[in-house]
Short mmCIF file of C-alpha atoms and ligand atoms in Angstrom, two decimals:
data_model
loop_
_atom_site.label_atom_id
_atom_site.label_comp_id
_atom_site.label_asym_id
_atom_site.label_seq_id
_atom_site.Cartn_x
_atom_site.Cartn_y
_atom_site.Cartn_z
CA MET O 1 -19.76 10.66 9.86
CA ASN O 2 -17.60 13.28 11.78
CA ASN O 3 -14.73 11.12 12.34
CA VAL O 4 -13.66 10.40 8.59
CA GLN O 5 -10.88 12.54 6.90
CA PRO O 6 -13.25 14.73 5.15
CA GLY O 7 -10.91 14.95 1.98
CA ILE O 8 -11.94 11.41 1.43
CA LEU O 9 -15.79 12.06 0.92
CA ALA O 10 -15.13 15.55 -0.86
CA PRO O 11 -14.87 15.95 -4.54
CA PRO O 12 -11.46 16.08 -6.09
CA PRO O 13 -9.74 19.25 -5.50
CA LEU O 14 -8.96 21.83 -8.14
CA GLN O 15 -5.11 21.23 -7.55
CA ALA O 16 -3.34 18.39 -5.86
CA ARG O 17 0.22 17.37 -4.52
CA TYR O 18 0.82 13.84 -3.50
CA LEU O 19 3.74 13.30 -1.38
CA VAL O 20 5.14 9.87 -0.83
CA PHE O 21 7.50 8.92 1.90
CA THR O 22 9.95 6.03 2.64
CA GLN O 23 10.95 5.57 6.18
CA LYS O 24 14.62 6.11 7.18
CA PRO O 25 16.48 3.01 8.03
CA GLY O 26 16.90 2.49 11.74
CA THR O 27 14.46 5.16 12.70
CA ASN O 28 11.72 5.40 15.09
CA ALA O 29 8.77 6.97 13.18
CA LEU O 30 6.75 7.65 16.69
CA GLY O 31 7.69 11.24 17.16
CA ALA O 32 7.10 12.17 13.44
CA LEU O 33 3.60 10.62 13.55
CA GLN O 34 2.66 12.59 16.70
CA ILE O 35 3.57 15.57 15.31
CA LEU O 36 1.77 14.67 11.99
CA SER O 37 -1.16 13.71 13.80
CA ASN O 38 -1.67 17.34 15.39
CA LEU O 39 -0.65 18.97 12.08
CA VAL O 40 -3.16 17.05 9.70
CA ASP O 41 -6.90 18.20 9.61
CA GLY O 42 -7.98 15.41 7.05
CA GLU O 43 -9.50 17.82 4.73
CA LYS O 44 -6.71 19.94 2.92
CA THR O 45 -4.31 17.08 3.88
CA VAL O 46 -5.22 13.21 3.86
CA VAL O 47 -2.99 10.92 5.35
CA GLY O 48 -2.37 7.09 4.86
CA LEU O 49 -0.04 4.57 6.39
CA GLY O 50 1.61 1.91 4.74
CA GLN O 51 2.42 -1.55 6.09
CA SER O 52 6.01 -1.22 6.40
CA LEU O 53 5.48 1.61 8.71
CA LEU O 54 3.18 -0.16 10.79
CA LEU O 55 5.31 -3.21 10.91
CA SER O 56 8.43 -0.76 12.36
CA LEU O 57 6.06 0.25 15.20
CA GLU O 58 5.41 -3.43 15.58
CA GLU O 59 1.40 -2.66 15.05
CA SER O 60 -0.69 -3.84 12.54
CA ILE O 61 -4.08 -2.97 11.14
CA GLU O 62 -6.35 -5.96 10.11
CA GLY O 63 -7.16 -5.59 6.28
CA LEU O 64 -3.79 -3.73 5.67
CA ARG O 65 -1.73 -5.80 3.57
CA THR O 66 0.76 -5.06 0.71
CA PHE O 67 -0.29 -3.92 -2.97
CA PRO O 68 -0.93 -7.03 -5.25
CA SER O 69 1.37 -7.49 -8.19
CA TYR O 70 -0.66 -9.23 -11.11
CA VAL O 71 0.51 -10.13 -14.32
CA GLY O 72 -1.64 -10.62 -17.59
CA ALA O 73 -0.90 -10.95 -21.25
CA SER O 74 1.35 -8.00 -22.05
CA ILE O 75 0.17 -6.55 -18.82
CA GLU O 76 2.42 -5.69 -15.68
CA ILE O 77 0.93 -4.39 -12.64
CA PRO O 78 3.58 -3.28 -10.19
CA SER O 79 3.45 -3.19 -6.63
CA THR O 80 5.65 -0.41 -5.13
CA PRO O 81 5.13 -0.37 -1.20
CA VAL O 82 5.93 2.86 0.77
CA ALA O 83 5.60 3.94 4.23
CA LEU O 84 3.55 7.10 4.03
CA TRP O 85 1.18 8.83 1.53
CA CYS O 86 0.13 12.43 1.98
CA TRP O 87 -2.56 14.16 -0.40
CA LEU O 88 -2.38 17.75 -0.45
CA ARG O 89 -5.60 19.32 -1.45
CA GLY O 90 -6.19 22.90 -2.42
CA ASP O 91 -6.78 25.61 -5.09
CA GLU O 92 -3.10 26.99 -5.69
CA GLN O 93 -0.23 25.19 -6.46
CA GLY O 94 2.29 27.71 -4.71
CA GLU O 95 0.26 27.00 -1.48
CA LEU O 96 0.59 23.38 -2.00
CA LEU O 97 4.33 23.55 -2.59
CA HIS O 98 4.86 25.40 0.81
CA ARG O 99 2.51 23.19 2.70
CA GLY O 100 4.59 20.05 1.40
CA ARG O 101 7.94 21.48 2.09
CA PHE O 102 6.75 22.12 5.48
CA LEU O 103 5.66 18.64 5.95
CA GLN O 104 8.86 17.25 4.56
CA LYS O 105 10.85 19.09 7.16
CA THR O 106 8.67 18.27 10.11
CA LEU O 107 8.99 14.48 9.27
CA SER O 108 12.35 14.64 8.18
CA SER O 109 13.63 12.93 11.63
CA ALA O 110 12.06 9.80 10.39
CA PHE O 111 10.80 10.14 6.57
CA HIS O 112 12.65 10.35 3.28
CA LEU O 113 10.49 12.23 0.68
CA GLU O 114 10.61 9.52 -2.16
CA LYS O 115 8.28 10.93 -4.87
CA VAL O 116 6.34 14.05 -5.66
CA ILE O 117 3.65 14.08 -8.05
CA ASP O 118 1.48 17.29 -9.28
CA ALA O 119 -2.17 16.78 -10.01
CA PHE O 120 -5.01 18.57 -11.05
CA ARG O 121 -8.46 19.02 -12.17
CA TYR O 122 -9.26 18.67 -15.76
CA GLY O 123 -12.44 20.51 -16.98
CA PRO O 124 -15.11 19.57 -14.66
CA GLY O 125 -13.45 16.32 -13.85
CA HIS O 126 -12.29 14.34 -16.78
CA ASP O 127 -9.35 12.07 -17.31
CA LEU O 128 -6.56 13.61 -19.90
CA THR O 129 -8.11 11.20 -22.59
CA GLY O 130 -11.36 13.73 -22.33
CA TYR O 131 -13.68 11.37 -20.54
CA GLU O 132 -15.79 12.25 -17.65
CA ASP O 133 -14.17 10.18 -14.67
CA GLY O 134 -15.97 9.39 -11.55
CA THR O 135 -19.71 9.14 -13.11
CA GLU O 136 -20.63 6.14 -11.39
CA ASN O 137 -19.08 6.74 -8.08
CA PRO O 138 -21.34 6.01 -4.96
CA GLU O 139 -22.52 9.18 -3.47
CA GLY O 140 -23.57 9.88 0.41
CA ALA O 141 -24.66 7.16 2.39
CA ASP O 142 -23.59 4.81 -0.53
CA ALA O 143 -20.08 6.10 -0.62
CA ILE O 144 -19.80 5.78 3.35
CA GLU O 145 -20.84 2.30 2.88
CA ALA O 146 -18.59 1.60 0.28
CA ALA O 147 -15.31 3.41 1.61
CA ILE O 148 -15.56 3.83 5.30
CA VAL O 149 -14.85 1.31 8.07
CA ARG O 150 -17.62 1.18 10.58
CA GLY O 151 -18.74 -1.30 13.49
CA GLN O 152 -14.98 -2.08 14.28
CA GLY O 153 -14.84 0.30 17.45
CA GLU O 154 -13.28 3.42 18.38
CA GLY O 155 -9.81 4.07 16.55
CA LEU O 156 -10.89 1.84 13.59
CA ASP O 157 -14.47 3.42 12.98
CA GLY O 158 -14.33 6.15 10.40
CA SER O 159 -11.09 4.97 8.71
CA SER O 160 -10.50 3.88 5.00
CA PHE O 161 -8.30 1.80 2.97
CA VAL O 162 -6.73 3.69 -0.12
CA ALA O 163 -5.23 2.07 -3.13
CA VAL O 164 -3.22 4.31 -5.05
CA GLN O 165 -1.68 3.85 -8.72
CA GLN O 166 -0.09 6.12 -11.12
CA TRP O 167 -1.13 5.43 -14.57
CA LEU O 168 1.04 6.80 -17.71
CA HIS O 169 -0.96 7.30 -20.56
CA ASN O 170 0.35 6.88 -24.13
CA PHE O 171 -1.33 9.84 -25.85
CA ASP O 172 0.24 9.18 -29.35
CA GLN O 173 -1.30 5.40 -29.25
CA PHE O 174 -4.57 6.95 -27.89
CA GLU O 175 -4.67 9.43 -30.74
CA SER O 176 -4.28 6.91 -33.20
CA MET O 177 -7.43 5.14 -32.40
CA SER O 178 -10.66 6.22 -34.21
CA ALA O 179 -13.26 8.18 -32.10
CA GLU O 180 -15.18 4.88 -32.21
CA GLU O 181 -12.26 2.74 -30.92
CA GLN O 182 -11.76 5.11 -27.97
CA ASP O 183 -15.50 5.20 -27.02
CA ASN O 184 -15.25 1.38 -27.17
CA SER O 185 -12.18 1.22 -25.12
CA ILE O 186 -14.02 2.87 -22.34
CA GLY O 187 -17.75 1.74 -23.04
CA ARG O 188 -18.90 5.26 -22.84
CA ARG O 189 -19.26 7.96 -25.62
CA LYS O 190 -17.00 11.08 -25.13
CA SER O 191 -19.27 13.45 -26.67
CA ASP O 192 -21.98 13.05 -24.04
CA ASN O 193 -21.06 10.51 -21.63
CA GLU O 194 -23.69 7.95 -22.45
CA GLU O 195 -23.09 4.25 -21.78
CA LEU O 196 -22.78 2.25 -24.95
CA GLU O 197 -25.03 -0.52 -24.52
CA ASP O 198 -23.17 -2.66 -27.23
CA ALA O 199 -19.64 -2.00 -26.07
CA PRO O 200 -17.34 -4.93 -26.40
CA SER O 201 -16.75 -6.95 -23.30
CA SER O 202 -13.08 -5.43 -23.04
CA ALA O 203 -14.66 -2.13 -22.70
CA HIS O 204 -13.42 -0.50 -19.23
CA VAL O 205 -16.89 -0.05 -17.79
CA LYS O 206 -17.87 -3.65 -18.86
CA ARG O 207 -14.87 -4.87 -16.93
CA THR O 208 -15.56 -2.76 -14.04
CA ALA O 209 -19.35 -2.66 -13.57
CA GLN O 210 -19.51 -2.55 -9.96
CA GLU O 211 -23.05 -4.06 -9.69
CA SER O 212 -21.74 -7.06 -11.77
CA PHE O 213 -19.64 -8.73 -9.00
CA GLU O 214 -20.82 -10.97 -6.40
CA PRO O 215 -20.76 -9.46 -3.81
CA GLU O 216 -20.95 -6.07 -5.30
CA ALA O 217 -17.60 -4.14 -5.66
CA PHE O 218 -18.35 -0.58 -5.03
CA ILE O 219 -15.28 1.64 -4.63
CA LEU O 220 -14.87 5.44 -4.15
CA ARG O 221 -12.85 6.77 -6.83
CA ARG O 222 -10.90 10.23 -6.16
CA SER O 223 -8.49 10.23 -9.32
CA THR O 224 -7.05 13.19 -10.41
CA PRO O 225 -4.84 13.79 -14.00
CA TRP O 226 -1.06 14.39 -13.24
CA SER O 227 1.60 15.62 -15.37
CA GLU O 228 5.35 16.19 -15.41
CA GLY O 229 6.80 17.77 -18.56
CA ASN O 230 5.09 16.13 -21.22
CA ARG O 231 4.70 12.75 -19.31
CA ALA O 232 0.96 12.54 -17.99
CA GLY O 233 -1.77 10.29 -16.89
CA LEU O 234 -3.98 9.52 -14.06
CA VAL O 235 -3.37 9.26 -10.49
CA PHE O 236 -5.87 6.37 -9.60
CA VAL O 237 -7.05 6.63 -6.02
CA ALA O 238 -9.60 4.31 -4.64
CA PHE O 239 -11.06 4.38 -1.16
CA GLY O 240 -12.86 1.14 0.52
CA LYS O 241 -14.01 -0.38 3.62
CA SER O 242 -11.29 -3.05 2.52
CA PHE O 243 -9.21 -3.77 -0.54
CA ASP O 244 -11.40 -6.46 -1.60
CA ALA O 245 -13.51 -4.70 -4.07
CA PHE O 246 -10.45 -3.10 -5.79
CA GLU O 247 -8.77 -6.38 -5.91
CA VAL O 248 -11.48 -8.12 -7.64
CA LEU O 249 -12.18 -5.16 -10.15
CA LEU O 250 -8.34 -4.91 -11.04
CA LYS O 251 -8.00 -8.86 -11.54
CA ARG O 252 -10.87 -8.43 -13.97
CA MET O 253 -9.52 -5.55 -15.81
CA VAL O 254 -6.07 -7.63 -16.12
CA GLY O 255 -8.14 -10.56 -17.64
CA LEU O 256 -7.40 -12.95 -14.71
CA GLU O 257 -11.23 -13.80 -14.55
CA ASP O 258 -12.06 -14.36 -18.15
CA GLY O 259 -8.60 -13.83 -20.39
CA ILE O 260 -9.92 -10.85 -21.42
CA PRO O 261 -7.94 -7.71 -20.67
CA ASP O 262 -9.30 -4.18 -20.39
CA ALA O 263 -8.89 -2.11 -23.54
CA LEU O 264 -7.55 0.77 -21.28
CA PHE O 265 -4.24 -1.10 -21.30
CA GLN O 266 -4.11 -0.28 -25.28
CA PHE O 267 -2.86 3.18 -24.06
CA THR O 268 -2.11 3.42 -20.45
CA ARG O 269 -0.29 1.38 -17.77
CA PRO O 270 0.31 1.82 -14.20
CA ILE O 271 4.09 2.67 -13.23
CA ASN O 272 3.61 2.15 -9.24
CA GLY O 273 0.87 0.89 -7.03
CA SER O 274 0.65 1.22 -3.07
CA TYR O 275 -1.74 0.52 -0.19
CA PHE O 276 -2.28 2.53 2.81
CA TRP O 277 -4.78 2.74 5.90
CA CYS O 278 -6.28 6.28 6.39
CA PRO O 279 -6.74 6.78 9.75
CA PRO O 280 -9.96 8.29 11.45
CA LEU O 281 -10.08 11.87 13.14
CA LYS O 282 -10.66 12.56 16.64
CA GLU O 283 -11.35 16.38 17.45
CA GLY O 284 -10.49 17.42 14.17
CA TYR O 285 -6.91 15.63 14.11
CA LEU O 286 -5.67 12.28 13.24
CA ASP O 287 -6.60 9.63 15.56
CA LEU O 288 -3.71 7.03 15.88
CA SER O 289 -5.02 5.20 19.02
CA ALA O 290 -5.46 1.91 17.07
CA LEU O 291 -1.56 2.00 17.14
CA GLY O 292 -1.28 3.02 20.64
CA ILE O 293 -0.30 6.63 19.83
C1 HEM L 1 -5.80 5.14 -16.31
C2 HEM L 1 -6.72 4.63 -15.78
C3 HEM L 1 -8.18 4.52 -15.60
C4 HEM L 1 -8.89 5.39 -16.42
C5 HEM L 1 -8.39 6.45 -17.11
C6 HEM L 1 -10.33 5.38 -16.20
C7 HEM L 1 -11.32 5.84 -16.45
C8 HEM L 1 -12.63 5.48 -16.10
C9 HEM L 1 -13.85 6.20 -16.79
C10 HEM L 1 -13.52 7.21 -17.85
C11 HEM L 1 -14.88 5.68 -16.40
C12 HEM L 1 -16.49 5.91 -16.69
C13 HEM L 1 -17.15 7.01 -16.05
C14 HEM L 1 -16.98 6.52 -14.63
O1 HEM L 1 -18.22 5.88 -13.90
O2 HEM L 1 -16.33 7.20 -13.87
C15 HEM L 1 -14.40 4.64 -15.38
C16 HEM L 1 -15.27 3.90 -14.59
C17 HEM L 1 -15.00 3.00 -13.51
N1 HEM L 1 -13.56 2.56 -13.40
FE1 HEM L 1 -11.97 3.42 -14.23
N2 HEM L 1 -10.18 4.21 -15.05
C18 HEM L 1 -8.86 3.93 -14.79
C19 HEM L 1 -8.41 2.80 -13.81
C20 HEM L 1 -9.42 2.33 -13.11
C21 HEM L 1 -9.02 1.22 -12.16
C22 HEM L 1 -7.47 0.76 -11.87
C23 HEM L 1 -10.08 0.52 -11.42
C24 HEM L 1 -10.07 -0.42 -10.27
C25 HEM L 1 -9.23 -1.39 -10.29
C26 HEM L 1 -11.20 1.43 -12.10
C27 HEM L 1 -12.55 1.19 -11.79
C28 HEM L 1 -13.59 1.78 -12.28
C29 HEM L 1 -15.14 1.57 -11.87
C30 HEM L 1 -15.61 0.63 -10.59
C31 HEM L 1 -15.83 2.44 -12.79
C32 HEM L 1 -17.45 2.38 -12.79
C33 HEM L 1 -17.96 0.99 -13.35
C34 HEM L 1 -19.40 1.13 -13.18
O3 HEM L 1 -19.79 0.70 -12.15
O4 HEM L 1 -19.99 1.55 -14.18
N3 HEM L 1 -10.68 2.27 -13.00
N4 HEM L 1 -13.17 4.42 -15.22
#
C-alpha cells in the first residue's frame, strides 16, 4: 500500500527519537499542522495525532479514543493523553537531534515539546532483558491486515491507530531471578528463542498469544529499547487497524480476564500511555483531508 506512512511497516530503526507534544492553550493548530504535513514523509518521521488535538480542531476520527487506565493487583496502567507524537527514525543520533529541534521550532506556534525519549536497537532486535522482541509479529499482507485501515474511503484508508507506552525496567529485580524464572516470565528460552510449551499461564507469550483471542488479536509491534542515564526499558509501540486488539491483550496482561497477571509486571511497568491516529500519505506527504485540512 503506497499511502501508508512507510515507517510503520518497516522494521524498527537503528536509532530513534520520540517527540511528544502538548498543545499550547488557546492556540489554533491548523497552520502548524499544514506545515507539518508538508515536512513529514512518514518514513524518516512517523506522525500520530491525539484526541485532544482533534477536539481542538472540532474534528474526530472514528475509532480514536483516550488510552484506557486499568488497575490490577499491584498493577497500575497509566493513561497520559497528549496532542502529537513524532517518531523520528534513523541511523545517527546527531541527525535525529537536529531533525527534532527543527520540528520543535517549526511547530512552536501551537505545540509545546513535553518529552523526548531516545531509543535504539539492541542487538538484532532484542528487549534490554535480552529476549528477542517481535518474533510473532505479522508480516507482509498479514501486517497490513492487522495494522492498516482499509475500506473506509480516501483520507482514512492507509491510516493506522498506534498505542505507545514507555515501560521502565527494574534490572536489579530481573537479574535476581534465576534463568528459569526469567524464561518462564516471558515463555520463551533466552538462549535460542524457543517457545516453552510448559510455561506457566502467567508467561507473557501465553497471556498475549494473539490467536487465542476471539476474534484473533493481531497487532504490529514496533517497540525499541530506551535509556536515559541508568533508567531504561522499552518503548512499546503497537499499530492496529483499531485499538481493539491492543486493549484485549492489555486487559489479559493486567489479569482482568481471569485474575492472572502477566509475569512481566514482576520486573517492568508502564510509566505512561497514549493513543494516536497516524494519517495516511498522499503524494508522499501527510494526507489530513479527513480533518478538512
Ligand atoms: C516491557 C514490556 C514488554 C516486553 C519486554 C515484551 C516482550 C515480549 C517478548 C520478548 C515477546 C516474545 C517474542 C515475540 O513474539 O515478540 C513478546 C511477545 C508479544 N508481546 Fe510483548 N512485551 C512487552 C509488552 C507488551 C504489551 C504491552 C503488549 C500488548 C498489550 C504485548 C504484546 C505482545 C504480543 C501480541 C506478543 C506475541 C504473542 C504471540 O502471539 O505469540 N507486549 N513480547
